[in-house]
Amino acid sequence: MWIPYDISGSLKAATAPETIRLSRADETPRPFLVGFLLRNPVTQAWELDLVADPAGTELAEGDLHLTLHGNEAGKLAEVIVRVTATSAAAALERAHAAMTRRLLRYVVETGRGMAIAGWRVADMAHDARWRCTPFRPSALVLNHASLAPMPDDLAPLAELFQSARAATEPGARLLAAFALLHAAQEGHPALGRADVAGFRVTTEMLVHAGADDASLAGLDLPGLLAALRPFHDRLVGPAGVRLPLCDDLPARQRLSRMANLADLAAHRLLAAEIRARALETPQPALEPAPC
């Protein structure tokens, strides 16, 4: 089952509905806490290769106040940002911008890989809380003996899908998935049984991808590629080189949703091809001609 790995577009309520309602109805400036959980993209550990005091280290950035918290191993694991805002979304956007810039400086200063794994938001006035952390699915049961290795002709396309699945940011995910979808549209022979012409974006796909644009429902593959093209071209310049961008959170969320949709569409086509091949009846061996 395909699941969205990029969760930057979601913010799930973690307290009673009444607290959330009161917070959303309040438009006055008030204190929020935004906690960023940090991750090493190489080891996948929820910590960075930076020494930090578990008791916390205070920093001030303008009117924002940051507290850097180490874990039991003494490595930086969470940064809590205190910010004044009129809503949880506004608080998250301001805190995310500050955290992104700080993390970029750490990356360049140390040469180490670093990423934001998720976040928590708290409205201190209404005791309302939200969270955004990666979904951790249960393990799947596979009949390993029944699964043959990936066929040679499909392997290059499967590698594109693997790159999309393993990407640590939505831009890379979209580019890998877009390449697979483009190959399908161009008539790649390895997808000859996938019914590329019959592909359609379904409402179910939009829900899974977190894409909230209803106009995408029902698109065929050329239509989906056309919808993805502006996002693709914004990432890659005319010379075919990836462009330097540093988006704010809303732009990252839009890109994340479209990358998820492209990723899911790529999976649907690959899965359709593999299912179609499995249903083909093996041809009996020809009897040798009599001498």
PDB file of C-alpha atoms in Angstrom:
ATOM      1  CA  MET A   1       0.000   0.000   0.000  1.00  0.00           C
ATOM      2  CA  TRP A   2       1.358   3.415  -1.003  1.00  0.00           C
ATOM      3  CA  ILE A   3       1.621   5.929   1.840  1.00  0.00           C
ATOM      4  CA  PRO A   4       2.688   9.595   1.732  1.00  0.00           C
ATOM      5  CA  TYR A   5       6.153   9.991   3.216  1.00  0.00           C
ATOM      6  CA  ASP A   6       6.198  13.772   3.003  1.00  0.00           C
ATOM      7  CA  ILE A   7       3.969  15.145   5.743  1.00  0.00           C
ATOM      8  CA  SER A   8       4.705  18.868   5.444  1.00  0.00           C
ATOM      9  CA  GLY A   9       1.190  19.507   4.186  1.00  0.00           C
ATOM     10  CA  SER A  10      -0.580  18.174   7.275  1.00  0.00           C
ATOM     11  CA  LEU A  11      -1.332  19.471  10.773  1.00  0.00           C
ATOM     12  CA  LYS A  12      -3.387  17.122  12.938  1.00  0.00           C
ATOM     13  CA  ALA A  13      -5.297  18.304  15.997  1.00  0.00           C
ATOM     14  CA  ALA A  14      -4.043  16.660  19.191  1.00  0.00           C
ATOM     15  CA  THR A  15      -6.458  18.085  21.782  1.00  0.00           C
ATOM     16  CA  ALA A  16     -10.224  18.250  22.294  1.00  0.00           C
ATOM     17  CA  PRO A  17     -12.284  19.781  19.448  1.00  0.00           C
ATOM     18  CA  GLU A  18     -13.449  22.633  21.675  1.00  0.00           C
ATOM     19  CA  THR A  19      -9.879  23.818  22.281  1.00  0.00           C
ATOM     20  CA  ILE A  20      -9.228  23.775  18.537  1.00  0.00           C
ATOM     21  CA  ARG A  21     -12.450  25.683  17.844  1.00  0.00           C
ATOM     22  CA  LEU A  22     -11.621  28.368  20.404  1.00  0.00           C
ATOM     23  CA  SER A  23      -8.128  28.767  19.015  1.00  0.00           C
ATOM     24  CA  ARG A  24      -9.346  29.103  15.431  1.00  0.00           C
ATOM     25  CA  ALA A  25     -11.981  31.649  16.443  1.00  0.00           C
ATOM     26  CA  ASP A  26      -9.465  33.831  18.282  1.00  0.00           C
ATOM     27  CA  GLU A  27      -7.796  36.377  15.985  1.00  0.00           C
ATOM     28  CA  THR A  28      -5.827  38.223  18.660  1.00  0.00           C
ATOM     29  CA  PRO A  29      -2.024  38.009  18.954  1.00  0.00           C
ATOM     30  CA  ARG A  30      -1.014  35.505  21.639  1.00  0.00           C
ATOM     31  CA  PRO A  31       1.863  33.163  22.528  1.00  0.00           C
ATOM     32  CA  PHE A  32       2.439  29.898  20.675  1.00  0.00           C
ATOM     33  CA  LEU A  33       5.081  27.227  21.080  1.00  0.00           C
ATOM     34  CA  VAL A  34       6.313  25.421  17.968  1.00  0.00           C
ATOM     35  CA  GLY A  35       8.554  22.415  18.536  1.00  0.00           C
ATOM     36  CA  PHE A  36      10.616  21.075  15.633  1.00  0.00           C
ATOM     37  CA  LEU A  37      11.703  17.444  15.793  1.00  0.00           C
ATOM     38  CA  LEU A  38      15.002  16.980  13.991  1.00  0.00           C
ATOM     39  CA  ARG A  39      16.341  14.057  11.977  1.00  0.00           C
ATOM     40  CA  ASN A  40      19.604  12.823  10.531  1.00  0.00           C
ATOM     41  CA  PRO A  41      18.675  11.836   6.930  1.00  0.00           C
ATOM     42  CA  VAL A  42      21.640   9.453   6.714  1.00  0.00           C
ATOM     43  CA  THR A  43      21.138   7.395   9.872  1.00  0.00           C
ATOM     44  CA  GLN A  44      17.391   8.184  10.058  1.00  0.00           C
ATOM     45  CA  ALA A  45      17.860   8.809  13.788  1.00  0.00           C
ATOM     46  CA  TRP A  46      15.723  11.567  15.282  1.00  0.00           C
ATOM     47  CA  GLU A  47      18.735  13.574  16.342  1.00  0.00           C
ATOM     48  CA  LEU A  48      21.454  15.678  14.763  1.00  0.00           C
ATOM     49  CA  ASP A  49      25.208  15.281  15.021  1.00  0.00           C
ATOM     50  CA  LEU A  50      25.355  18.387  17.194  1.00  0.00           C
ATOM     51  CA  VAL A  51      26.059  18.452  20.907  1.00  0.00           C
ATOM     52  CA  ALA A  52      23.192  19.954  22.906  1.00  0.00           C
ATOM     53  CA  ASP A  53      22.281  20.189  26.571  1.00  0.00           C
ATOM     54  CA  PRO A  54      19.185  18.124  27.457  1.00  0.00           C
ATOM     55  CA  ALA A  55      18.209  20.933  29.835  1.00  0.00           C
ATOM     56  CA  GLY A  56      17.997  23.341  26.896  1.00  0.00           C
ATOM     57  CA  THR A  57      19.970  26.271  25.518  1.00  0.00           C
ATOM     58  CA  GLU A  58      18.211  29.605  24.977  1.00  0.00           C
ATOM     59  CA  LEU A  59      18.660  31.731  21.852  1.00  0.00           C
ATOM     60  CA  ALA A  60      16.957  34.940  20.724  1.00  0.00           C
ATOM     61  CA  GLU A  61      16.293  35.801  17.071  1.00  0.00           C
ATOM     62  CA  GLY A  62      14.488  39.121  16.922  1.00  0.00           C
ATOM     63  CA  ASP A  63      11.160  38.637  18.667  1.00  0.00           C
ATOM     64  CA  LEU A  64      11.464  34.848  18.442  1.00  0.00           C
ATOM     65  CA  HIS A  65      12.896  32.807  21.297  1.00  0.00           C
ATOM     66  CA  LEU A  66      14.442  29.414  20.583  1.00  0.00           C
ATOM     67  CA  THR A  67      15.319  26.646  23.020  1.00  0.00           C
ATOM     68  CA  LEU A  68      17.647  23.925  21.751  1.00  0.00           C
ATOM     69  CA  HIS A  69      17.087  20.593  23.505  1.00  0.00           C
ATOM     70  CA  GLY A  70      19.431  17.627  23.470  1.00  0.00           C
ATOM     71  CA  ASN A  71      18.319  14.038  23.963  1.00  0.00           C
ATOM     72  CA  GLU A  72      19.675  11.564  26.513  1.00  0.00           C
ATOM     73  CA  ALA A  73      22.725  11.039  24.319  1.00  0.00           C
ATOM     74  CA  GLY A  74      23.454  14.761  24.388  1.00  0.00           C
ATOM     75  CA  LYS A  75      22.591  15.310  20.709  1.00  0.00           C
ATOM     76  CA  LEU A  76      20.309  18.047  19.409  1.00  0.00           C
ATOM     77  CA  ALA A  77      16.860  16.509  18.924  1.00  0.00           C
ATOM     78  CA  GLU A  78      14.299  19.313  19.193  1.00  0.00           C
ATOM     79  CA  VAL A  79      14.123  23.077  18.910  1.00  0.00           C
ATOM     80  CA  ILE A  80      11.186  24.861  20.542  1.00  0.00           C
ATOM     81  CA  VAL A  81      10.311  28.286  19.177  1.00  0.00           C
ATOM     82  CA  ARG A  82       8.227  30.746  21.181  1.00  0.00           C
ATOM     83  CA  VAL A  83       6.372  33.095  18.873  1.00  0.00           C
ATOM     84  CA  THR A  84       3.494  35.563  19.054  1.00  0.00           C
ATOM     85  CA  ALA A  85       0.894  35.049  16.329  1.00  0.00           C
ATOM     86  CA  THR A  86      -2.835  35.191  15.622  1.00  0.00           C
ATOM     87  CA  SER A  87      -3.218  31.532  14.607  1.00  0.00           C
ATOM     88  CA  ALA A  88      -1.474  28.187  14.692  1.00  0.00           C
ATOM     89  CA  ALA A  89      -0.805  28.390  10.956  1.00  0.00           C
ATOM     90  CA  ALA A  90       0.771  31.834  11.261  1.00  0.00           C
ATOM     91  CA  ALA A  91       2.874  30.712  14.222  1.00  0.00           C
ATOM     92  CA  LEU A  92       4.071  27.649  12.344  1.00  0.00           C
ATOM     93  CA  GLU A  93       4.928  29.650   9.239  1.00  0.00           C
ATOM     94  CA  ARG A  94       7.038  32.177  11.165  1.00  0.00           C
ATOM     95  CA  ALA A  95       8.765  29.544  13.263  1.00  0.00           C
ATOM     96  CA  HIS A  96       9.383  27.290  10.263  1.00  0.00           C
ATOM     97  CA  ALA A  97      11.074  30.121   8.357  1.00  0.00           C
ATOM     98  CA  ALA A  98      13.410  30.767  11.283  1.00  0.00           C
ATOM     99  CA  MET A  99      14.136  27.073  11.830  1.00  0.00           C
ATOM    100  CA  THR A 100      14.811  26.467   8.137  1.00  0.00           C
ATOM    101  CA  ARG A 101      17.395  29.251   7.973  1.00  0.00           C
ATOM    102  CA  ARG A 102      19.095  28.055  11.151  1.00  0.00           C
ATOM    103  CA  LEU A 103      19.225  24.465   9.916  1.00  0.00           C
ATOM    104  CA  LEU A 104      20.685  25.572   6.585  1.00  0.00           C
ATOM    105  CA  ARG A 105      23.450  27.394   8.448  1.00  0.00           C
ATOM    106  CA  TYR A 106      24.164  24.277  10.512  1.00  0.00           C
ATOM    107  CA  VAL A 107      24.341  22.146   7.354  1.00  0.00           C
ATOM    108  CA  VAL A 108      26.847  24.438   5.656  1.00  0.00           C
ATOM    109  CA  GLU A 109      28.835  25.050   8.843  1.00  0.00           C
ATOM    110  CA  THR A 110      29.255  21.339   9.612  1.00  0.00           C
ATOM    111  CA  GLY A 111      28.867  19.575   6.272  1.00  0.00           C
ATOM    112  CA  ARG A 112      26.438  17.136   7.933  1.00  0.00           C
ATOM    113  CA  GLY A 113      22.998  16.082   6.730  1.00  0.00           C
ATOM    114  CA  MET A 114      20.106  17.562   8.708  1.00  0.00           C
ATOM    115  CA  ALA A 115      16.345  17.755   8.263  1.00  0.00           C
ATOM    116  CA  ILE A 116      13.130  18.600  10.057  1.00  0.00           C
ATOM    117  CA  ALA A 117      11.277  15.386  10.896  1.00  0.00           C
ATOM    118  CA  GLY A 118       8.046  16.966  12.121  1.00  0.00           C
ATOM    119  CA  TRP A 119       6.611  19.577  14.425  1.00  0.00           C
ATOM    120  CA  ARG A 120       4.236  20.283  17.269  1.00  0.00           C
ATOM    121  CA  VAL A 121       2.258  23.487  17.757  1.00  0.00           C
ATOM    122  CA  ALA A 122       0.650  24.677  20.999  1.00  0.00           C
ATOM    123  CA  ASP A 123      -1.680  27.643  21.512  1.00  0.00           C
ATOM    124  CA  MET A 124      -0.864  28.565  25.096  1.00  0.00           C
ATOM    125  CA  ALA A 125      -3.990  30.702  25.521  1.00  0.00           C
ATOM    126  CA  HIS A 126      -6.465  27.937  24.666  1.00  0.00           C
ATOM    127  CA  ASP A 127      -4.421  24.808  25.428  1.00  0.00           C
ATOM    128  CA  ALA A 128      -4.932  23.730  21.813  1.00  0.00           C
ATOM    129  CA  ARG A 129      -2.300  21.527  20.247  1.00  0.00           C
ATOM    130  CA  TRP A 130      -1.499  20.149  16.809  1.00  0.00           C
ATOM    131  CA  ARG A 131       1.168  17.807  15.557  1.00  0.00           C
ATOM    132  CA  CYS A 132       2.739  16.836  12.278  1.00  0.00           C
ATOM    133  CA  THR A 133       4.898  13.733  12.498  1.00  0.00           C
ATOM    134  CA  PRO A 134       5.637  10.968   9.987  1.00  0.00           C
ATOM    135  CA  PHE A 135       3.147   8.133   9.750  1.00  0.00           C
ATOM    136  CA  ARG A 136       4.762   4.895  10.878  1.00  0.00           C
ATOM    137  CA  PRO A 137       2.855   2.031   9.251  1.00  0.00           C
ATOM    138  CA  SER A 138       2.865  -1.537  10.451  1.00  0.00           C
ATOM    139  CA  ALA A 139       5.065  -4.061   8.678  1.00  0.00           C
ATOM    140  CA  LEU A 140       3.635  -5.773   5.610  1.00  0.00           C
ATOM    141  CA  VAL A 141       3.451  -9.534   5.199  1.00  0.00           C
ATOM    142  CA  LEU A 142       4.830 -10.666   1.841  1.00  0.00           C
ATOM    143  CA  ASN A 143       5.072 -14.085   0.282  1.00  0.00           C
ATOM    144  CA  HIS A 144       8.712 -13.657  -0.618  1.00  0.00           C
ATOM    145  CA  ALA A 145       8.902 -16.952  -2.492  1.00  0.00           C
ATOM    146  CA  SER A 146       6.130 -15.851  -4.867  1.00  0.00           C
ATOM    147  CA  LEU A 147       7.786 -12.560  -5.829  1.00  0.00           C
ATOM    148  CA  ALA A 148      10.220 -12.786  -8.698  1.00  0.00           C
ATOM    149  CA  PRO A 149      12.899 -10.096  -9.044  1.00  0.00           C
ATOM    150  CA  MET A 150      11.986  -6.975 -10.991  1.00  0.00           C
ATOM    151  CA  PRO A 151      12.149  -7.687 -14.747  1.00  0.00           C
ATOM    152  CA  ASP A 152      15.131  -6.168 -16.521  1.00  0.00           C
ATOM    153  CA  ASP A 153      13.059  -3.881 -18.726  1.00  0.00           C
ATOM    154  CA  LEU A 154      11.116  -2.469 -15.754  1.00  0.00           C
ATOM    155  CA  ALA A 155      14.123  -2.042 -13.466  1.00  0.00           C
ATOM    156  CA  PRO A 156      15.116   1.464 -14.708  1.00  0.00           C
ATOM    157  CA  LEU A 157      11.567   2.720 -14.144  1.00  0.00           C
ATOM    158  CA  ALA A 158      11.397   1.012 -10.763  1.00  0.00           C
ATOM    159  CA  GLU A 159      14.625   2.788  -9.824  1.00  0.00           C
ATOM    160  CA  LEU A 160      12.980   6.120 -10.589  1.00  0.00           C
ATOM    161  CA  PHE A 161      10.119   5.154  -8.295  1.00  0.00           C
ATOM    162  CA  GLN A 162      12.583   4.037  -5.633  1.00  0.00           C
ATOM    163  CA  SER A 163      14.278   7.434  -5.900  1.00  0.00           C
ATOM    164  CA  ALA A 164      10.928   9.148  -5.411  1.00  0.00           C
ATOM    165  CA  ARG A 165      10.149   7.000  -2.378  1.00  0.00           C
ATOM    166  CA  ALA A 166      13.583   7.573  -0.840  1.00  0.00           C
ATOM    167  CA  ALA A 167      13.683  11.337  -1.473  1.00  0.00           C
ATOM    168  CA  THR A 168      14.063  13.459   1.640  1.00  0.00           C
ATOM    169  CA  GLU A 169      12.421  16.555   0.153  1.00  0.00           C
ATOM    170  CA  PRO A 170       9.445  17.069  -2.171  1.00  0.00           C
ATOM    171  CA  GLY A 171      11.370  18.621  -5.055  1.00  0.00           C
ATOM    172  CA  ALA A 172      13.487  15.515  -5.554  1.00  0.00           C
ATOM    173  CA  ARG A 173      10.398  13.336  -5.149  1.00  0.00           C
ATOM    174  CA  LEU A 174       8.492  15.241  -7.818  1.00  0.00           C
ATOM    175  CA  LEU A 175      11.369  15.164 -10.307  1.00  0.00           C
ATOM    176  CA  ALA A 176      11.842  11.399 -10.014  1.00  0.00           C
ATOM    177  CA  ALA A 177       8.133  10.621 -10.255  1.00  0.00           C
ATOM    178  CA  PHE A 178       7.662  13.091 -13.114  1.00  0.00           C
ATOM    179  CA  ALA A 179      10.416  11.344 -15.075  1.00  0.00           C
ATOM    180  CA  LEU A 180       8.590   8.025 -14.749  1.00  0.00           C
ATOM    181  CA  LEU A 181       5.246   9.538 -15.744  1.00  0.00           C
ATOM    182  CA  HIS A 182       6.858  11.263 -18.715  1.00  0.00           C
ATOM    183  CA  ALA A 183       8.398   7.975 -19.841  1.00  0.00           C
ATOM    184  CA  ALA A 184       4.967   6.354 -19.649  1.00  0.00           C
ATOM    185  CA  GLN A 185       3.405   9.136 -21.706  1.00  0.00           C
ATOM    186  CA  GLU A 186       6.167   8.808 -24.300  1.00  0.00           C
ATOM    187  CA  GLY A 187       5.259   5.151 -24.755  1.00  0.00           C
ATOM    188  CA  HIS A 188       8.030   3.398 -22.857  1.00  0.00           C
ATOM    189  CA  PRO A 189       7.786  -0.232 -24.020  1.00  0.00           C
ATOM    190  CA  ALA A 190       8.179  -1.626 -20.498  1.00  0.00           C
ATOM    191  CA  LEU A 191       4.781  -0.117 -19.605  1.00  0.00           C
ATOM    192  CA  GLY A 192       2.992  -1.529 -22.622  1.00  0.00           C
ATOM    193  CA  ARG A 193       0.519  -3.492 -20.495  1.00  0.00           C
ATOM    194  CA  ALA A 194      -0.165  -0.782 -17.874  1.00  0.00           C
ATOM    195  CA  ASP A 195      -3.124   0.734 -19.778  1.00  0.00           C
ATOM    196  CA  VAL A 196      -1.471   4.140 -19.771  1.00  0.00           C
ATOM    197  CA  ALA A 197      -4.241   5.530 -21.972  1.00  0.00           C
ATOM    198  CA  GLY A 198      -6.831   4.474 -19.391  1.00  0.00           C
ATOM    199  CA  PHE A 199      -5.071   6.088 -16.428  1.00  0.00           C
ATOM    200  CA  ARG A 200      -7.150   8.621 -14.504  1.00  0.00           C
ATOM    201  CA  VAL A 201      -6.548  10.607 -11.325  1.00  0.00           C
ATOM    202  CA  THR A 202      -9.184   9.484  -8.838  1.00  0.00           C
ATOM    203  CA  THR A 203     -10.602  11.223  -5.793  1.00  0.00           C
ATOM    204  CA  GLU A 204      -9.063   8.457  -3.699  1.00  0.00           C
ATOM    205  CA  MET A 205      -5.632   9.348  -5.073  1.00  0.00           C
ATOM    206  CA  LEU A 206      -6.135  13.012  -4.220  1.00  0.00           C
ATOM    207  CA  VAL A 207      -7.111  12.122  -0.657  1.00  0.00           C
ATOM    208  CA  HIS A 208      -4.097   9.850  -0.197  1.00  0.00           C
ATOM    209  CA  ALA A 209      -1.748  12.474  -1.633  1.00  0.00           C
ATOM    210  CA  GLY A 210      -3.245  15.268   0.456  1.00  0.00           C
ATOM    211  CA  ALA A 211      -4.003  17.223  -2.724  1.00  0.00           C
ATOM    212  CA  ASP A 212      -7.050  19.420  -2.159  1.00  0.00           C
ATOM    213  CA  ASP A 213      -7.552  20.627  -5.743  1.00  0.00           C
ATOM    214  CA  ALA A 214     -10.751  18.939  -6.943  1.00  0.00           C
ATOM    215  CA  SER A 215     -10.042  20.031 -10.527  1.00  0.00           C
ATOM    216  CA  LEU A 216      -7.317  17.372 -10.683  1.00  0.00           C
ATOM    217  CA  ALA A 217      -9.848  14.543 -10.360  1.00  0.00           C
ATOM    218  CA  GLY A 218     -10.433  12.711 -13.613  1.00  0.00           C
ATOM    219  CA  LEU A 219      -7.271  13.906 -15.343  1.00  0.00           C
ATOM    220  CA  ASP A 220      -5.650  11.484 -17.747  1.00  0.00           C
ATOM    221  CA  LEU A 221      -1.875  11.144 -17.845  1.00  0.00           C
ATOM    222  CA  PRO A 222      -1.267  14.054 -20.271  1.00  0.00           C
ATOM    223  CA  GLY A 223      -3.522  16.211 -18.105  1.00  0.00           C
ATOM    224  CA  LEU A 224      -1.682  15.239 -14.928  1.00  0.00           C
ATOM    225  CA  LEU A 225       1.688  15.954 -16.536  1.00  0.00           C
ATOM    226  CA  ALA A 226       0.392  19.362 -17.619  1.00  0.00           C
ATOM    227  CA  ALA A 227      -0.687  20.085 -14.033  1.00  0.00           C
ATOM    228  CA  LEU A 228       2.702  18.972 -12.721  1.00  0.00           C
ATOM    229  CA  ARG A 229       4.706  20.826 -15.378  1.00  0.00           C
ATOM    230  CA  PRO A 230       4.749  24.276 -13.671  1.00  0.00           C
ATOM    231  CA  PHE A 231       6.090  22.685 -10.488  1.00  0.00           C
ATOM    232  CA  HIS A 232       8.672  20.714 -12.467  1.00  0.00           C
ATOM    233  CA  ASP A 233       9.810  23.711 -14.503  1.00  0.00           C
ATOM    234  CA  ARG A 234      10.111  25.839 -11.390  1.00  0.00           C
ATOM    235  CA  LEU A 235      12.609  23.300 -10.056  1.00  0.00           C
ATOM    236  CA  VAL A 236      14.574  22.822 -13.284  1.00  0.00           C
ATOM    237  CA  GLY A 237      15.754  25.694 -15.462  1.00  0.00           C
ATOM    238  CA  PRO A 238      15.923  25.841 -19.283  1.00  0.00           C
ATOM    239  CA  ALA A 239      19.433  24.368 -19.210  1.00  0.00           C
ATOM    240  CA  GLY A 240      18.149  21.266 -17.428  1.00  0.00           C
ATOM    241  CA  VAL A 241      19.877  22.214 -14.176  1.00  0.00           C
ATOM    242  CA  ARG A 242      18.085  22.290 -10.848  1.00  0.00           C
ATOM    243  CA  LEU A 243      17.456  25.856  -9.736  1.00  0.00           C
ATOM    244  CA  PRO A 244      18.375  27.189  -6.278  1.00  0.00           C
ATOM    245  CA  LEU A 245      15.153  27.810  -4.357  1.00  0.00           C
ATOM    246  CA  CYS A 246      14.289  28.383  -0.725  1.00  0.00           C
ATOM    247  CA  ASP A 247      10.507  28.352  -0.416  1.00  0.00           C
ATOM    248  CA  ASP A 248       8.370  29.420   2.497  1.00  0.00           C
ATOM    249  CA  LEU A 249       6.187  26.823   4.201  1.00  0.00           C
ATOM    250  CA  PRO A 250       3.002  27.359   2.115  1.00  0.00           C
ATOM    251  CA  ALA A 251       4.988  26.912  -1.113  1.00  0.00           C
ATOM    252  CA  ARG A 252       6.656  23.794   0.290  1.00  0.00           C
ATOM    253  CA  GLN A 253       3.262  22.399   1.215  1.00  0.00           C
ATOM    254  CA  ARG A 254       1.888  22.963  -2.285  1.00  0.00           C
ATOM    255  CA  LEU A 255       4.924  21.277  -3.802  1.00  0.00           C
ATOM    256  CA  SER A 256       4.639  18.422  -1.312  1.00  0.00           C
ATOM    257  CA  ARG A 257       1.046  17.681  -2.281  1.00  0.00           C
ATOM    258  CA  MET A 258       1.833  17.626  -6.000  1.00  0.00           C
ATOM    259  CA  ALA A 259       4.945  15.520  -5.438  1.00  0.00           C
ATOM    260  CA  ASN A 260       2.858  13.033  -3.481  1.00  0.00           C
ATOM    261  CA  LEU A 261       0.335  12.864  -6.311  1.00  0.00           C
ATOM    262  CA  ALA A 262       3.045  12.295  -8.923  1.00  0.00           C
ATOM    263  CA  ASP A 263       4.638   9.640  -6.723  1.00  0.00           C
ATOM    264  CA  LEU A 264       1.319   7.847  -6.258  1.00  0.00           C
ATOM    265  CA  ALA A 265       0.491   7.998  -9.980  1.00  0.00           C
ATOM    266  CA  ALA A 266       3.884   6.495 -10.806  1.00  0.00           C
ATOM    267  CA  HIS A 267       3.195   3.665  -8.384  1.00  0.00           C
ATOM    268  CA  ARG A 268      -0.225   3.003  -9.914  1.00  0.00           C
ATOM    269  CA  LEU A 269       1.272   2.611 -13.382  1.00  0.00           C
ATOM    270  CA  LEU A 270       4.081   0.325 -12.255  1.00  0.00           C
ATOM    271  CA  ALA A 271       1.695  -1.798 -10.212  1.00  0.00           C
ATOM    272  CA  ALA A 272      -0.721  -2.046 -13.145  1.00  0.00           C
ATOM    273  CA  GLU A 273       2.076  -3.258 -15.411  1.00  0.00           C
ATOM    274  CA  ILE A 274       3.200  -5.909 -12.936  1.00  0.00           C
ATOM    275  CA  ARG A 275      -0.365  -7.125 -12.347  1.00  0.00           C
ATOM    276  CA  ALA A 276      -1.000  -7.356 -16.080  1.00  0.00           C
ATOM    277  CA  ARG A 277       2.127  -9.418 -16.592  1.00  0.00           C
ATOM    278  CA  ALA A 278       1.162 -11.750 -13.762  1.00  0.00           C
ATOM    279  CA  LEU A 279      -2.206 -12.411 -15.410  1.00  0.00           C
ATOM    280  CA  GLU A 280      -0.712 -13.375 -18.727  1.00  0.00           C
ATOM    281  CA  THR A 281      -1.041 -17.074 -19.434  1.00  0.00           C
ATOM    282  CA  PRO A 282       2.349 -18.656 -20.085  1.00  0.00           C
ATOM    283  CA  GLN A 283       2.625 -19.919 -23.629  1.00  0.00           C
ATOM    284  CA  PRO A 284       3.186 -23.677 -23.892  1.00  0.00           C
ATOM    285  CA  ALA A 285       6.492 -24.789 -25.309  1.00  0.00           C
ATOM    286  CA  LEU A 286       6.392 -25.635 -29.004  1.00  0.00           C
ATOM    287  CA  GLU A 287       6.682 -29.280 -29.939  1.00  0.00           C
ATOM    288  CA  PRO A 288       9.739 -29.965 -32.063  1.00  0.00           C
ATOM    289  CA  ALA A 289       8.926 -30.470 -35.721  1.00  0.00           C
ATOM    290  CA  PRO A 290       9.106 -34.106 -36.867  1.00  0.00           C
ATOM    291  CA  CYS A 291      12.159 -35.019 -38.846  1.00  0.00           C
TER     292      CYS A 291
END
